[in-house]
PDB file of N, CA and C in Angstrom:
ATOM      1  N   MET A   1     -50.345  22.168 -36.426  1.00 85.00           N
ATOM      2  CA  MET A   1     -49.030  21.761 -35.560  1.00 85.00           C
ATOM      3  C   MET A   1     -47.995  22.112 -35.667  1.00 85.00           C
ATOM      4  N   GLY A   2     -47.611  22.522 -34.946  1.00 91.00           N
ATOM      5  CA  GLY A   2     -45.432  23.013 -34.995  1.00 91.00           C
ATOM      6  C   GLY A   2     -44.761  22.160 -34.814  1.00 91.00           C
ATOM      7  N   PRO A   3     -43.442  22.164 -35.113  1.00 92.00           N
ATOM      8  CA  PRO A   3     -42.563  21.122 -35.154  1.00 92.00           C
ATOM      9  C   PRO A   3     -41.947  20.620 -33.417  1.00 92.00           C
ATOM     10  N   TYR A   4     -42.453  21.241 -33.067  1.00 94.00           N
ATOM     11  CA  TYR A   4     -42.563  20.589 -31.216  1.00 94.00           C
ATOM     12  C   TYR A   4     -43.379  19.690 -30.936  1.00 94.00           C
ATOM     13  N   GLU A   5     -44.477  20.061 -30.983  1.00 96.00           N
ATOM     14  CA  GLU A   5     -45.941  18.885 -30.866  1.00 96.00           C
ATOM     15  C   GLU A   5     -45.459  17.762 -31.852  1.00 96.00           C
ATOM     16  N   GLN A   6     -45.041  17.847 -32.877  1.00 95.00           N
ATOM     17  CA  GLN A   6     -44.709  16.844 -33.615  1.00 95.00           C
ATOM     18  C   GLN A   6     -43.713  15.803 -33.204  1.00 95.00           C
ATOM     19  N   LEU A   7     -42.405  16.500 -32.636  1.00 96.00           N
ATOM     20  CA  LEU A   7     -41.601  15.403 -32.064  1.00 96.00           C
ATOM     21  C   LEU A   7     -42.309  15.178 -31.006  1.00 96.00           C
ATOM     22  N   PHE A   8     -43.262  15.550 -29.971  1.00 96.00           N
ATOM     23  CA  PHE A   8     -43.461  15.018 -28.872  1.00 96.00           C
ATOM     24  C   PHE A   8     -44.723  13.762 -29.709  1.00 96.00           C
ATOM     25  N   HIS A   9     -45.200  14.037 -30.610  1.00 94.00           N
ATOM     26  CA  HIS A   9     -46.400  13.291 -30.690  1.00 94.00           C
ATOM     27  C   HIS A   9     -45.541  11.958 -31.240  1.00 94.00           C
ATOM     28  N   VAL A  10     -44.125  11.960 -32.044  1.00 94.00           N
ATOM     29  CA  VAL A  10     -43.375  10.855 -32.375  1.00 94.00           C
ATOM     30  C   VAL A  10     -42.976  10.337 -31.221  1.00 94.00           C
ATOM     31  N   LEU A  11     -42.608  11.001 -30.453  1.00 96.00           N
ATOM     32  CA  LEU A  11     -41.358  10.519 -29.166  1.00 96.00           C
ATOM     33  C   LEU A  11     -42.659   9.748 -28.231  1.00 96.00           C
ATOM     34  N   ASN A  12     -43.671  10.254 -28.339  1.00 96.00           N
ATOM     35  CA  ASN A  12     -44.795   9.373 -27.414  1.00 96.00           C
ATOM     36  C   ASN A  12     -45.459   8.458 -27.857  1.00 96.00           C
ATOM     37  N   PHE A  13     -45.511   8.254 -29.357  1.00 95.00           N
ATOM     38  CA  PHE A  13     -45.636   6.890 -29.960  1.00 95.00           C
ATOM     39  C   PHE A  13     -44.863   6.043 -30.390  1.00 95.00           C
ATOM     40  N   MET A  14     -43.362   6.263 -29.834  1.00 97.00           N
ATOM     41  CA  MET A  14     -42.195   5.347 -29.780  1.00 97.00           C
ATOM     42  C   MET A  14     -41.950   4.736 -28.257  1.00 97.00           C
ATOM     43  N   ALA A  15     -42.639   5.301 -27.464  1.00 97.00           N
ATOM     44  CA  ALA A  15     -42.385   5.271 -25.991  1.00 97.00           C
ATOM     45  C   ALA A  15     -42.992   4.127 -25.318  1.00 97.00           C
ATOM     46  N   PRO A  16     -43.655   3.450 -25.842  1.00 96.00           N
ATOM     47  CA  PRO A  16     -44.180   1.927 -25.154  1.00 96.00           C
ATOM     48  C   PRO A  16     -42.946   1.059 -25.820  1.00 96.00           C
ATOM     49  N   ALA A  17     -42.912   0.875 -27.351  1.00 97.00           N
ATOM     50  CA  ALA A  17     -41.802   0.194 -27.596  1.00 97.00           C
ATOM     51  C   ALA A  17     -40.277   0.079 -26.814  1.00 97.00           C
ATOM     52  N   TRP A  18     -39.995   1.423 -26.851  1.00 98.00           N
ATOM     53  CA  TRP A  18     -38.817   1.344 -25.821  1.00 98.00           C
ATOM     54  C   TRP A  18     -38.851   0.979 -24.073  1.00 98.00           C
ATOM     55  N   CYS A  19     -40.176   1.403 -23.845  1.00 97.00           N
ATOM     56  CA  CYS A  19     -40.370   0.879 -22.005  1.00 97.00           C
ATOM     57  C   CYS A  19     -40.048  -0.263 -22.256  1.00 97.00           C
ATOM     58  N   LEU A  20     -41.146  -0.776 -23.314  1.00 97.00           N
ATOM     59  CA  LEU A  20     -40.881  -2.562 -23.093  1.00 97.00           C
ATOM     60  C   LEU A  20     -39.440  -2.651 -23.364  1.00 97.00           C
ATOM     61  N   ALA A  21     -38.907  -2.370 -24.306  1.00 97.00           N
ATOM     62  CA  ALA A  21     -37.703  -3.141 -24.455  1.00 97.00           C
ATOM     63  C   ALA A  21     -36.782  -3.284 -23.037  1.00 97.00           C
ATOM     64  N   LEU A  22     -36.557  -1.908 -22.618  1.00 97.00           N
ATOM     65  CA  LEU A  22     -36.034  -1.571 -21.264  1.00 97.00           C
ATOM     66  C   LEU A  22     -36.231  -2.745 -20.084  1.00 97.00           C
ATOM     67  N   LEU A  23     -37.900  -2.780 -20.008  1.00 96.00           N
ATOM     68  CA  LEU A  23     -38.206  -3.612 -19.224  1.00 96.00           C
ATOM     69  C   LEU A  23     -37.985  -5.065 -19.409  1.00 96.00           C
ATOM     70  N   CYS A  24     -37.748  -5.753 -20.690  1.00 94.00           N
ATOM     71  CA  CYS A  24     -36.947  -6.968 -21.251  1.00 94.00           C
ATOM     72  C   CYS A  24     -36.053  -7.184 -20.910  1.00 94.00           C
ATOM     73  N   ALA A  25     -35.363  -6.377 -20.793  1.00 92.00           N
ATOM     74  CA  ALA A  25     -33.879  -6.065 -20.843  1.00 92.00           C
ATOM     75  C   ALA A  25     -33.667  -6.534 -18.995  1.00 92.00           C
ATOM     76  N   LEU A  26     -34.010  -6.026 -18.401  1.00 93.00           N
ATOM     77  CA  LEU A  26     -34.103  -5.844 -17.023  1.00 93.00           C
ATOM     78  C   LEU A  26     -34.417  -6.804 -16.574  1.00 93.00           C
ATOM     79  N   CYS A  27     -35.892  -7.623 -16.638  1.00 90.00           N
ATOM     80  CA  CYS A  27     -36.038  -8.755 -16.520  1.00 90.00           C
ATOM     81  C   CYS A  27     -35.326  -9.897 -16.639  1.00 90.00           C
ATOM     82  N   ALA A  28     -34.844  -9.579 -17.732  1.00 88.00           N
ATOM     83  CA  ALA A  28     -34.043 -10.997 -17.984  1.00 88.00           C
ATOM     84  C   ALA A  28     -33.011 -10.920 -17.314  1.00 88.00           C
ATOM     85  N   ARG A  29     -32.203  -9.854 -17.592  1.00 86.00           N
ATOM     86  CA  ARG A  29     -31.453 -10.194 -15.945  1.00 86.00           C
ATOM     87  C   ARG A  29     -31.663 -10.696 -14.917  1.00 86.00           C
ATOM     88  N   ALA A  30     -32.604 -10.113 -14.258  1.00 86.00           N
ATOM     89  CA  ALA A  30     -33.090 -10.529 -12.857  1.00 86.00           C
ATOM     90  C   ALA A  30     -33.366 -12.035 -13.015  1.00 86.00           C
ATOM     91  N   MET A  31     -33.913 -12.431 -14.162  1.00 84.00           N
ATOM     92  CA  MET A  31     -34.435 -14.231 -14.213  1.00 84.00           C
ATOM     93  C   MET A  31     -33.423 -14.694 -14.579  1.00 84.00           C
ATOM     94  N   VAL A  32     -31.902 -14.223 -14.221  1.00 79.00           N
ATOM     95  CA  VAL A  32     -30.670 -15.128 -14.544  1.00 79.00           C
ATOM     96  C   VAL A  32     -30.751 -15.729 -13.534  1.00 79.00           C
ATOM     97  N   ARG A  33     -31.079 -15.330 -12.054  1.00 73.00           N
ATOM     98  CA  ARG A  33     -30.830 -15.857 -10.643  1.00 73.00           C
ATOM     99  C   ARG A  33     -31.979 -17.440 -10.811  1.00 73.00           C
ATOM    100  N   VAL A  34     -33.065 -16.861 -11.651  1.00 74.00           N
ATOM    101  CA  VAL A  34     -33.894 -17.732 -11.065  1.00 74.00           C
ATOM    102  C   VAL A  34     -34.121 -19.114 -11.910  1.00 74.00           C
ATOM    103  N   GLY A  35     -32.994 -18.875 -12.983  1.00 71.00           N
ATOM    104  CA  GLY A  35     -32.875 -19.767 -13.999  1.00 71.00           C
ATOM    105  C   GLY A  35     -32.558 -20.212 -15.248  1.00 71.00           C
ATOM    106  N   LEU A  36     -33.021 -18.785 -15.449  1.00 71.00           N
ATOM    107  CA  LEU A  36     -32.916 -18.442 -17.458  1.00 71.00           C
ATOM    108  C   LEU A  36     -31.551 -18.195 -17.505  1.00 71.00           C
ATOM    109  N   PRO A  37     -31.109 -18.550 -18.374  1.00 74.00           N
ATOM    110  CA  PRO A  37     -29.679 -18.362 -19.357  1.00 74.00           C
ATOM    111  C   PRO A  37     -29.191 -16.952 -19.607  1.00 74.00           C
ATOM    112  N   LYS A  38     -28.136 -16.425 -18.389  1.00 78.00           N
ATOM    113  CA  LYS A  38     -27.604 -15.254 -19.442  1.00 78.00           C
ATOM    114  C   LYS A  38     -27.360 -15.026 -20.826  1.00 78.00           C
ATOM    115  N   ALA A  39     -28.272 -13.757 -21.055  1.00 79.00           N
ATOM    116  CA  ALA A  39     -27.737 -13.356 -22.702  1.00 79.00           C
ATOM    117  C   ALA A  39     -26.558 -13.390 -22.870  1.00 79.00           C
ATOM    118  N   PRO A  40     -26.031 -13.660 -23.772  1.00 87.00           N
ATOM    119  CA  PRO A  40     -24.671 -13.242 -24.501  1.00 87.00           C
ATOM    120  C   PRO A  40     -24.986 -11.943 -25.219  1.00 87.00           C
ATOM    121  N   TRP A  41     -25.845 -11.053 -25.346  1.00 85.00           N
ATOM    122  CA  TRP A  41     -25.935  -9.931 -26.068  1.00 85.00           C
ATOM    123  C   TRP A  41     -25.750  -8.878 -24.767  1.00 85.00           C
ATOM    124  N   SER A  42     -24.945  -8.024 -24.925  1.00 89.00           N
ATOM    125  CA  SER A  42     -24.950  -6.609 -23.845  1.00 89.00           C
ATOM    126  C   SER A  42     -26.444  -6.228 -23.680  1.00 89.00           C
ATOM    127  N   MET A  43     -26.547  -5.276 -22.642  1.00 90.00           N
ATOM    128  CA  MET A  43     -27.643  -4.662 -22.292  1.00 90.00           C
ATOM    129  C   MET A  43     -28.265  -4.078 -23.258  1.00 90.00           C
ATOM    130  N   ARG A  44     -27.119  -3.264 -23.595  1.00 94.00           N
ATOM    131  CA  ARG A  44     -27.378  -1.812 -25.009  1.00 94.00           C
ATOM    132  C   ARG A  44     -28.423  -2.635 -26.205  1.00 94.00           C
ATOM    133  N   ALA A  45     -27.537  -3.575 -26.535  1.00 95.00           N
ATOM    134  CA  ALA A  45     -27.805  -4.670 -28.193  1.00 95.00           C
ATOM    135  C   ALA A  45     -29.309  -5.024 -27.395  1.00 95.00           C
ATOM    136  N   GLN A  46     -29.468  -5.491 -26.513  1.00 94.00           N
ATOM    137  CA  GLN A  46     -30.762  -5.996 -25.824  1.00 94.00           C
ATOM    138  C   GLN A  46     -32.074  -5.228 -26.154  1.00 94.00           C
ATOM    139  N   VAL A  47     -31.543  -3.493 -25.565  1.00 96.00           N
ATOM    140  CA  VAL A  47     -32.757  -2.692 -25.623  1.00 96.00           C
ATOM    141  C   VAL A  47     -33.030  -1.767 -27.062  1.00 96.00           C
ATOM    142  N   LEU A  48     -31.660  -2.229 -27.430  1.00 97.00           N
ATOM    143  CA  LEU A  48     -31.713  -1.211 -29.143  1.00 97.00           C
ATOM    144  C   LEU A  48     -32.326  -2.432 -30.010  1.00 97.00           C
ATOM    145  N   THR A  49     -32.041  -3.505 -29.949  1.00 97.00           N
ATOM    146  CA  THR A  49     -32.953  -4.754 -30.996  1.00 97.00           C
ATOM    147  C   THR A  49     -34.318  -4.692 -30.284  1.00 97.00           C
ATOM    148  N   ASN A  50     -34.860  -5.000 -29.393  1.00 97.00           N
ATOM    149  CA  ASN A  50     -36.535  -4.774 -28.842  1.00 97.00           C
ATOM    150  C   ASN A  50     -37.016  -3.742 -28.959  1.00 97.00           C
ATOM    151  N   GLY A  51     -36.232  -2.605 -28.927  1.00 98.00           N
ATOM    152  CA  GLY A  51     -36.716  -1.059 -29.472  1.00 98.00           C
ATOM    153  C   GLY A  51     -37.043  -1.145 -31.050  1.00 98.00           C
ATOM    154  N   LEU A  52     -35.848  -1.565 -31.347  1.00 98.00           N
ATOM    155  CA  LEU A  52     -36.212  -1.089 -33.169  1.00 98.00           C
ATOM    156  C   LEU A  52     -37.125  -2.269 -33.558  1.00 98.00           C
ATOM    157  N   LEU A  53     -37.384  -3.198 -33.128  1.00 98.00           N
ATOM    158  CA  LEU A  53     -38.479  -4.298 -33.665  1.00 98.00           C
ATOM    159  C   LEU A  53     -40.061  -3.941 -32.987  1.00 98.00           C
ATOM    160  N   GLY A  54     -39.834  -3.301 -31.691  1.00 97.00           N
ATOM    161  CA  GLY A  54     -40.981  -2.491 -31.179  1.00 97.00           C
ATOM    162  C   GLY A  54     -42.027  -1.565 -31.719  1.00 97.00           C
ATOM    163  N   VAL A  55     -40.607  -0.754 -32.824  1.00 98.00           N
ATOM    164  CA  VAL A  55     -41.027   0.421 -33.342  1.00 98.00           C
ATOM    165  C   VAL A  55     -41.726  -0.050 -34.801  1.00 98.00           C
ATOM    166  N   ALA A  56     -40.865  -0.915 -35.280  1.00 98.00           N
ATOM    167  CA  ALA A  56     -41.616  -1.536 -36.228  1.00 98.00           C
ATOM    168  C   ALA A  56     -42.910  -2.287 -36.182  1.00 98.00           C
ATOM    169  N   VAL A  57     -42.993  -2.649 -34.789  1.00 98.00           N
ATOM    170  CA  VAL A  57     -44.187  -3.452 -34.873  1.00 98.00           C
ATOM    171  C   VAL A  57     -45.625  -1.797 -34.903  1.00 98.00           C
ATOM    172  N   LEU A  58     -44.724  -1.368 -34.023  1.00 97.00           N
ATOM    173  CA  LEU A  58     -45.975  -0.127 -34.322  1.00 97.00           C
ATOM    174  C   LEU A  58     -46.512   0.869 -35.272  1.00 97.00           C
ATOM    175  N   LEU A  59     -45.419   0.549 -36.317  1.00 97.00           N
ATOM    176  CA  LEU A  59     -45.575   1.511 -37.104  1.00 97.00           C
ATOM    177  C   LEU A  59     -46.521   0.568 -38.378  1.00 97.00           C
ATOM    178  N   GLY A  60     -45.944  -0.873 -38.531  1.00 97.00           N
ATOM    179  CA  GLY A  60     -47.064  -1.908 -38.935  1.00 97.00           C
ATOM    180  C   GLY A  60     -48.565  -1.683 -38.441  1.00 97.00           C
ATOM    181  N   GLY A  61     -48.584  -1.654 -37.722  1.00 96.00           N
ATOM    182  CA  GLY A  61     -50.004  -1.679 -37.086  1.00 96.00           C
ATOM    183  C   GLY A  61     -50.701  -0.012 -37.437  1.00 96.00           C
ATOM    184  N   LEU A  62     -50.331   0.716 -37.541  1.00 96.00           N
ATOM    185  CA  LEU A  62     -50.281   1.828 -37.793  1.00 96.00           C
ATOM    186  C   LEU A  62     -50.653   1.706 -39.357  1.00 96.00           C
ATOM    187  N   ALA A  63     -49.741   1.516 -40.231  1.00 96.00           N
ATOM    188  CA  ALA A  63     -50.094   1.305 -41.577  1.00 96.00           C
ATOM    189  C   ALA A  63     -51.056   0.527 -42.016  1.00 96.00           C
ATOM    190  N   LEU A  64     -51.413  -0.667 -40.988  1.00 95.00           N
ATOM    191  CA  LEU A  64     -52.744  -1.428 -41.620  1.00 95.00           C
ATOM    192  C   LEU A  64     -53.891  -1.074 -41.169  1.00 95.00           C
ATOM    193  N   TRP A  65     -53.927  -0.709 -39.849  1.00 94.00           N
ATOM    194  CA  TRP A  65     -55.477  -0.004 -39.574  1.00 94.00           C
ATOM    195  C   TRP A  65     -55.562   1.345 -39.723  1.00 94.00           C
ATOM    196  N   GLY A  66     -54.278   1.615 -39.581  1.00 92.00           N
ATOM    197  CA  GLY A  66     -54.472   3.399 -39.767  1.00 92.00           C
ATOM    198  C   GLY A  66     -55.028   4.466 -38.710  1.00 92.00           C
ATOM    199  N   VAL A  67     -54.598   3.476 -37.813  1.00 91.00           N
ATOM    200  CA  VAL A  67     -54.698   4.077 -36.166  1.00 91.00           C
ATOM    201  C   VAL A  67     -54.046   3.543 -35.477  1.00 91.00           C
ATOM    202  N   ASP A  68     -53.990   4.446 -34.126  1.00 88.00           N
ATOM    203  CA  ASP A  68     -52.547   3.858 -33.129  1.00 88.00           C
ATOM    204  C   ASP A  68     -53.051   3.857 -31.843  1.00 88.00           C
ATOM    205  N   GLY A  69     -52.881   2.454 -31.089  1.00 84.00           N
ATOM    206  CA  GLY A  69     -53.147   1.806 -29.943  1.00 84.00           C
ATOM    207  C   GLY A  69     -54.660   0.835 -30.185  1.00 84.00           C
ATOM    208  N   LYS A  70     -54.233   0.166 -31.185  1.00 91.00           N
ATOM    209  CA  LYS A  70     -55.171  -1.263 -31.254  1.00 91.00           C
ATOM    210  C   LYS A  70     -54.590  -1.951 -30.830  1.00 91.00           C
ATOM    211  N   MET A  71     -55.779  -2.504 -29.731  1.00 95.00           N
ATOM    212  CA  MET A  71     -55.509  -3.812 -28.794  1.00 95.00           C
ATOM    213  C   MET A  71     -54.159  -4.761 -29.666  1.00 95.00           C
ATOM    214  N   VAL A  72     -54.871  -5.161 -30.903  1.00 96.00           N
ATOM    215  CA  VAL A  72     -54.188  -6.236 -31.323  1.00 96.00           C
ATOM    216  C   VAL A  72     -52.468  -5.646 -31.790  1.00 96.00           C
ATOM    217  N   THR A  73     -52.186  -4.616 -31.779  1.00 96.00           N
ATOM    218  CA  THR A  73     -50.797  -4.008 -32.227  1.00 96.00           C
ATOM    219  C   THR A  73     -50.526  -3.905 -30.544  1.00 96.00           C
ATOM    220  N   TRP A  74     -50.584  -3.840 -29.715  1.00 96.00           N
ATOM    221  CA  TRP A  74     -50.484  -3.788 -28.395  1.00 96.00           C
ATOM    222  C   TRP A  74     -49.566  -5.393 -28.002  1.00 96.00           C
ATOM    223  N   GLY A  75     -51.358  -6.176 -28.262  1.00 96.00           N
ATOM    224  CA  GLY A  75     -50.846  -7.482 -28.338  1.00 96.00           C
ATOM    225  C   GLY A  75     -49.748  -8.047 -28.809  1.00 96.00           C
ATOM    226  N   ALA A  76     -49.189  -7.688 -30.368  1.00 97.00           N
ATOM    227  CA  ALA A  76     -48.091  -7.884 -31.264  1.00 97.00           C
ATOM    228  C   ALA A  76     -46.977  -7.341 -30.398  1.00 97.00           C
ATOM    229  N   LEU A  77     -47.209  -6.406 -30.100  1.00 97.00           N
ATOM    230  CA  LEU A  77     -45.483  -5.288 -29.568  1.00 97.00           C
ATOM    231  C   LEU A  77     -45.222  -6.215 -28.435  1.00 97.00           C
ATOM    232  N   VAL A  78     -45.794  -7.279 -27.506  1.00 97.00           N
ATOM    233  CA  VAL A  78     -46.114  -8.025 -26.694  1.00 97.00           C
ATOM    234  C   VAL A  78     -45.160  -9.337 -26.767  1.00 97.00           C
ATOM    235  N   LEU A  79     -46.067  -9.479 -28.050  1.00 98.00           N
ATOM    236  CA  LEU A  79     -45.335 -10.670 -28.202  1.00 98.00           C
ATOM    237  C   LEU A  79     -44.149 -10.605 -29.021  1.00 98.00           C
ATOM    238  N   VAL A  80     -43.978  -9.721 -30.148  1.00 97.00           N
ATOM    239  CA  VAL A  80     -42.632  -9.785 -30.728  1.00 97.00           C
ATOM    240  C   VAL A  80     -41.659  -9.490 -29.577  1.00 97.00           C
ATOM    241  N   SER A  81     -41.484  -8.860 -28.333  1.00 97.00           N
ATOM    242  CA  SER A  81     -40.631  -8.424 -27.487  1.00 97.00           C
ATOM    243  C   SER A  81     -40.132  -9.440 -26.815  1.00 97.00           C
ATOM    244  N   ALA A  82     -41.225 -10.052 -26.337  1.00 94.00           N
ATOM    245  CA  ALA A  82     -40.870 -11.294 -25.659  1.00 94.00           C
ATOM    246  C   ALA A  82     -40.172 -12.667 -26.158  1.00 94.00           C
ATOM    247  N   SER A  83     -40.686 -12.445 -27.630  1.00 95.00           N
ATOM    248  CA  SER A  83     -40.302 -13.768 -28.712  1.00 95.00           C
ATOM    249  C   SER A  83     -38.265 -13.470 -28.717  1.00 95.00           C
ATOM    250  N   THR A  84     -38.321 -11.736 -28.633  1.00 95.00           N
ATOM    251  CA  THR A  84     -37.040 -11.326 -29.181  1.00 95.00           C
ATOM    252  C   THR A  84     -36.315 -11.648 -27.962  1.00 95.00           C
ATOM    253  N   GLN A  85     -36.332 -11.256 -26.684  1.00 92.00           N
ATOM    254  CA  GLN A  85     -35.706 -11.167 -25.592  1.00 92.00           C
ATOM    255  C   GLN A  85     -35.355 -13.185 -25.086  1.00 92.00           C
ATOM    256  N   TRP A  86     -36.778 -13.897 -25.226  1.00 90.00           N
ATOM    257  CA  TRP A  86     -36.395 -15.198 -25.553  1.00 90.00           C
ATOM    258  C   TRP A  86     -35.342 -15.768 -26.064  1.00 90.00           C
ATOM    259  N   LEU A  87     -35.241 -15.188 -27.426  1.00 91.00           N
ATOM    260  CA  LEU A  87     -34.008 -15.671 -28.324  1.00 91.00           C
ATOM    261  C   LEU A  87     -32.849 -15.211 -28.315  1.00 91.00           C
ATOM    262  N   MET A  88     -32.652 -13.948 -27.728  1.00 90.00           N
ATOM    263  CA  MET A  88     -31.764 -13.305 -26.859  1.00 90.00           C
ATOM    264  C   MET A  88     -31.088 -14.110 -26.081  1.00 90.00           C
ATOM    265  N   CYS A  89     -31.713 -14.115 -25.234  1.00 87.00           N
ATOM    266  CA  CYS A  89     -31.576 -15.547 -24.174  1.00 87.00           C
ATOM    267  C   CYS A  89     -31.190 -16.760 -24.601  1.00 87.00           C
ATOM    268  N   GLN A  90     -31.473 -17.256 -25.363  1.00 83.00           N
ATOM    269  CA  GLN A  90     -31.156 -18.219 -25.986  1.00 83.00           C
ATOM    270  C   GLN A  90     -31.938 -19.689 -24.894  1.00 83.00           C
ATOM    271  N   ALA A  91     -33.185 -19.157 -24.362  1.00 76.00           N
ATOM    272  CA  ALA A  91     -33.526 -19.651 -23.680  1.00 76.00           C
ATOM    273  C   ALA A  91     -34.534 -21.342 -23.975  1.00 76.00           C
ATOM    274  N   TRP A  92     -34.057 -21.432 -25.165  1.00 75.00           N
ATOM    275  CA  TRP A  92     -34.261 -22.879 -25.700  1.00 75.00           C
ATOM    276  C   TRP A  92     -34.180 -23.777 -25.111  1.00 75.00           C
ATOM    277  N   ARG A  93     -32.456 -23.331 -24.755  1.00 72.00           N
ATOM    278  CA  ARG A  93     -31.169 -24.249 -24.445  1.00 72.00           C
ATOM    279  C   ARG A  93     -31.479 -24.634 -22.670  1.00 72.00           C
ATOM    280  N   ARG A  94     -32.568 -24.621 -21.927  1.00 64.00           N
ATOM    281  CA  ARG A  94     -32.415 -24.394 -20.891  1.00 64.00           C
ATOM    282  C   ARG A  94     -33.050 -25.515 -20.660  1.00 64.00           C
TER     283      ARG A  94
END
């Protein structure tokens, strides 16, 4: 496998975490109108925090099971991203 294939492999491995991070931040921004408190964090900080934690979860799942794409890993990714976004929005104060 050449260097370009390896790069695409790594980027495709990290893509779900970064897409979910962006989606969480955008949904939190849209939910301000419904009643969720506005996050004191900037949009960039929210995406960066969720993205890095999501990649860490995916790497942990890969290290633990030795296989990428297990449903338990995807569930953990969603749980960590949602929990982190909830904490960043300080939704417990609602």
